[in-house]
CSV table of C-alpha atoms in Angstrom, one decimal:
chain,number,residue,atom,x,y,z
V,33,UNK,CA,87.3,62.1,113.4
V,34,UNK,CA,88.1,58.9,115.5
V,35,UNK,CA,84.6,59.0,117.7
V,36,UNK,CA,83.2,58.8,113.9
V,37,UNK,CA,85.3,55.8,113.1
V,38,UNK,CA,84.7,54.7,116.2
V,39,UNK,CA,80.4,55.1,115.1
V,40,UNK,CA,81.3,53.5,112.0
V,41,UNK,CA,80.0,56.5,110.4
V,42,UNK,CA,81.5,57.2,106.9
V,43,UNK,CA,81.0,61.3,106.6
V,44,UNK,CA,84.3,62.7,108.1
V,45,UNK,CA,83.5,65.8,110.0
V,46,UNK,CA,87.0,67.0,109.1
V,47,UNK,CA,87.2,67.0,105.1
V,48,UNK,CA,84.9,69.6,105.6
V,49,UNK,CA,84.7,72.4,102.9
V,50,UNK,CA,84.2,74.6,106.5
V,51,UNK,CA,86.4,72.6,109.0
V,52,UNK,CA,89.3,72.9,106.0
V,53,UNK,CA,88.8,76.3,105.3
V,54,UNK,CA,88.5,77.4,108.8
V,55,UNK,CA,92.4,75.6,109.1
V,56,UNK,CA,93.6,77.3,106.1
V,57,UNK,CA,92.4,80.6,107.8
V,58,UNK,CA,94.5,79.6,111.6
V,59,UNK,CA,97.5,78.5,109.5
V,60,UNK,CA,97.4,82.0,107.6
V,61,UNK,CA,96.6,83.6,110.8
V,62,UNK,CA,99.6,82.6,113.0
V,63,UNK,CA,101.9,82.1,109.9
V,64,UNK,CA,104.9,84.6,109.9
V,65,UNK,CA,106.4,86.0,106.4
V,66,UNK,CA,110.0,84.1,105.4
V,67,UNK,CA,112.1,87.0,106.8
V,68,UNK,CA,115.9,87.0,104.5
V,69,UNK,CA,118.6,87.4,106.4
V,70,UNK,CA,121.3,90.0,105.5
V,71,UNK,CA,124.5,89.5,103.4
V,72,UNK,CA,127.8,90.4,104.5
V,73,UNK,CA,129.5,93.2,102.6
V,74,UNK,CA,132.6,93.2,101.5
V,75,UNK,CA,133.2,96.0,104.0
V,76,UNK,CA,132.2,94.6,107.3
V,77,UNK,CA,134.2,91.2,105.8
V,78,UNK,CA,137.3,93.8,105.8
V,79,UNK,CA,136.9,94.8,109.0
V,80,UNK,CA,136.9,91.9,110.6
V,81,UNK,CA,140.1,90.6,108.9
V,82,UNK,CA,141.9,94.0,109.7
V,83,UNK,CA,141.3,93.0,113.4
V,84,UNK,CA,142.1,89.4,113.4
V,85,UNK,CA,144.1,89.1,110.8
V,86,UNK,CA,147.3,89.0,113.7
V,87,UNK,CA,146.2,86.6,115.6
V,88,UNK,CA,147.4,83.1,115.6
V,89,UNK,CA,144.4,81.5,117.7
V,90,UNK,CA,143.4,78.2,116.2
V,91,UNK,CA,140.0,79.3,116.5
V,92,UNK,CA,140.2,82.8,114.9
V,93,UNK,CA,142.5,81.3,111.9
V,94,UNK,CA,140.3,78.9,111.5
V,95,UNK,CA,137.0,81.1,111.3
V,96,UNK,CA,138.9,83.5,109.2
V,97,UNK,CA,139.5,80.7,106.9
V,98,UNK,CA,135.8,80.0,106.6
V,99,UNK,CA,134.8,83.3,106.3
V,100,UNK,CA,137.4,84.2,103.1
V,101,UNK,CA,137.2,81.0,101.3
V,102,UNK,CA,133.1,80.9,101.4
V,103,UNK,CA,132.6,84.3,100.4
V,104,UNK,CA,135.6,84.1,97.8
V,105,UNK,CA,134.0,80.6,96.1
V,106,UNK,CA,130.9,81.5,97.0
V,107,UNK,CA,130.6,78.2,99.4
V,108,UNK,CA,128.2,77.1,102.0
V,109,UNK,CA,129.1,75.9,105.4
V,110,UNK,CA,127.9,72.5,104.7
V,111,UNK,CA,130.2,72.6,101.5
V,112,UNK,CA,133.4,73.9,103.4
V,113,UNK,CA,132.8,71.4,105.8
V,114,UNK,CA,133.1,68.6,103.3
V,115,UNK,CA,137.3,70.1,102.0
V,116,UNK,CA,139.5,68.1,102.5
V,117,UNK,CA,143.5,68.8,102.5
V,118,UNK,CA,143.5,67.0,99.3
V,119,UNK,CA,140.9,68.8,97.4
V,120,UNK,CA,143.0,72.0,98.0
V,121,UNK,CA,145.7,72.9,94.7
V,122,UNK,CA,147.8,75.8,95.7
V,123,UNK,CA,149.3,77.8,92.3
V,124,UNK,CA,151.9,80.6,92.1
V,125,UNK,CA,148.5,83.1,91.5
V,126,UNK,CA,145.3,81.2,92.8
V,127,UNK,CA,144.4,78.1,93.9
V,128,UNK,CA,141.6,75.2,93.6
V,129,UNK,CA,139.5,74.1,95.7
V,130,UNK,CA,137.5,70.6,94.4
V,131,UNK,CA,134.1,70.2,95.9
V,132,UNK,CA,133.3,66.8,95.9
V,133,UNK,CA,129.0,67.7,96.1
V,134,UNK,CA,127.2,70.9,95.9
V,135,UNK,CA,123.8,71.7,96.6
V,136,UNK,CA,123.1,72.9,92.7
V,137,UNK,CA,125.5,70.2,91.5
V,138,UNK,CA,122.1,68.3,89.1
V,139,UNK,CA,125.0,65.5,88.0
V,140,UNK,CA,126.5,64.7,91.0
V,141,UNK,CA,130.1,65.3,89.0
V,142,UNK,CA,131.2,68.0,92.0
V,143,UNK,CA,133.2,70.9,91.2
V,144,UNK,CA,136.1,72.9,91.0
V,145,UNK,CA,135.9,76.5,92.0
V,146,UNK,CA,139.4,78.7,91.3
V,147,UNK,CA,139.9,81.6,93.8
V,148,UNK,CA,142.5,84.0,93.2
V,149,UNK,CA,145.1,85.5,94.8
V,150,UNK,CA,145.7,88.9,96.1
V,151,UNK,CA,147.5,91.5,98.1
V,152,UNK,CA,144.5,92.1,99.8
V,153,UNK,CA,143.8,91.7,103.4
V,154,UNK,CA,140.8,89.3,102.7
V,155,UNK,CA,142.8,86.8,100.1
V,156,UNK,CA,141.5,83.4,100.2
V,157,UNK,CA,145.2,81.8,99.3
V,158,UNK,CA,147.4,83.8,102.4
V,159,UNK,CA,144.7,82.0,104.8
V,160,UNK,CA,144.9,78.5,103.1
V,161,UNK,CA,148.4,78.9,103.6
V,162,UNK,CA,148.2,79.7,106.9
V,163,UNK,CA,145.6,76.9,107.9
V,164,UNK,CA,147.7,74.2,106.0
V,165,UNK,CA,150.8,75.2,108.0
V,166,UNK,CA,148.6,74.6,111.7
V,167,UNK,CA,147.5,70.8,109.8
V,168,UNK,CA,151.2,70.0,108.4
V,169,UNK,CA,151.9,66.3,108.8
V,170,UNK,CA,148.1,65.2,108.8
V,171,UNK,CA,146.9,62.6,106.0
V,172,UNK,CA,145.6,64.1,102.8
V,173,UNK,CA,142.2,62.3,103.5
V,174,UNK,CA,141.7,64.6,106.9
V,175,UNK,CA,139.2,67.4,106.6
V,176,UNK,CA,140.2,71.3,106.8
V,177,UNK,CA,138.2,72.2,109.2
V,178,UNK,CA,138.5,70.6,112.7
V,179,UNK,CA,137.9,70.8,116.2
V,180,UNK,CA,139.9,72.5,118.3
V,181,UNK,CA,141.1,70.2,121.4
V,182,UNK,CA,142.7,71.1,124.5
V,183,UNK,CA,145.3,69.9,127.1
V,184,UNK,CA,146.7,71.4,130.0
V,185,UNK,CA,149.8,73.5,127.6
V,186,UNK,CA,148.9,73.9,124.8
V,187,UNK,CA,145.6,73.8,122.1
V,188,UNK,CA,145.9,71.7,118.3
V,189,UNK,CA,142.9,70.7,115.4
V,190,UNK,CA,142.0,66.6,116.5
V,191,UNK,CA,143.7,64.5,113.9
V,192,UNK,CA,140.1,63.6,112.5
V,193,UNK,CA,136.9,65.1,113.8
V,194,UNK,CA,135.1,67.9,111.6
V,195,UNK,CA,133.4,71.0,113.3
V,196,UNK,CA,129.6,70.9,113.9
V,197,UNK,CA,127.3,72.9,111.4
V,198,UNK,CA,126.0,74.5,115.3
V,199,UNK,CA,129.3,75.9,116.6
V,200,UNK,CA,129.8,77.4,112.8
V,201,UNK,CA,126.8,79.7,114.1
V,202,UNK,CA,128.0,80.1,117.1
V,203,UNK,CA,131.1,81.2,116.0
V,204,UNK,CA,129.7,83.1,113.3
V,205,UNK,CA,127.7,85.0,116.2
V,206,UNK,CA,130.5,85.0,118.5
V,207,UNK,CA,132.6,87.2,115.7
V,208,UNK,CA,130.6,89.1,114.1
V,209,UNK,CA,128.4,90.4,116.5
V,210,UNK,CA,130.6,93.8,117.2
V,211,UNK,CA,130.3,94.2,113.6
V,212,UNK,CA,126.6,94.7,113.2
V,213,UNK,CA,124.2,96.8,115.0
V,214,UNK,CA,122.0,93.1,115.0
V,215,UNK,CA,123.3,90.1,114.9
V,216,UNK,CA,120.0,88.1,114.8
V,217,UNK,CA,119.7,89.8,111.0
V,218,UNK,CA,122.8,87.7,110.2
V,219,UNK,CA,123.4,84.0,109.4
V,220,UNK,CA,125.9,81.5,107.6
V,221,UNK,CA,124.2,81.9,104.7
V,222,UNK,CA,124.7,85.4,104.3
V,223,UNK,CA,128.0,85.1,102.9
V,224,UNK,CA,127.1,83.5,99.9
V,225,UNK,CA,124.6,85.9,100.0
V,226,UNK,CA,126.7,89.0,100.1
V,227,UNK,CA,129.3,87.3,98.0
V,228,UNK,CA,126.6,87.0,94.8
V,229,UNK,CA,125.1,90.8,96.1
V,230,UNK,CA,128.7,92.4,95.4
V,231,UNK,CA,128.6,95.2,93.7
V,232,UNK,CA,131.6,94.2,91.7
V,233,UNK,CA,130.2,90.6,90.3
V,234,UNK,CA,127.8,93.1,88.5
V,235,UNK,CA,130.6,93.4,85.7
V,236,UNK,CA,131.1,90.1,85.6
V,237,UNK,CA,128.8,87.8,83.0
V,238,UNK,CA,125.9,85.3,84.1
V,239,UNK,CA,127.3,82.7,82.8
V,240,UNK,CA,130.8,82.8,84.4
V,241,UNK,CA,128.8,83.7,87.5
V,242,UNK,CA,127.1,80.3,87.0
V,243,UNK,CA,129.7,78.1,86.5
V,244,UNK,CA,131.7,79.9,89.6
V,245,UNK,CA,128.8,79.2,92.0
V,246,UNK,CA,128.6,75.2,90.8
């Protein structure tokens, strides 16, 4: 095409049907089919909680919060990164989470998820209370999921800086590699897809599921 333009020729070889068909054929030959990631099952999440429930390290508690709240609320990782302390209200039998922006929020009105309290080891309210206790004294406008800062004597959550998406991916693989055969078959989106394919959701109406998922 460049040579034809320099020569002042109007006919462009790249627009010829044979050339265009050849390009499309090469793309199909070299292309790979989309391989969707496997969803996380409730049994796998329960095994994870049984191992790390008693841990008090900041990294363990932070990932438990991400895993359980995303699973119970059908949240994406970028949505839980937006959460602020002021967006969470804990009641006697449930907690409400205000999500300012969701991917499927067509009217940009935000969304509020209600997560029930349970006596199970996978209770999202219990881990949220534990997370808030570690963030005691922080401003209400600060993010819930933050970076961990280490000093010579202790480690603590940064006051204002949140955690990056790449860091969450690293922790996802590091924590769950011991519970699955091939960690490459899973990604952070497996949390939400696992919640959506949970057999318990089959007894819930589609309208209610849509409302819960925003």
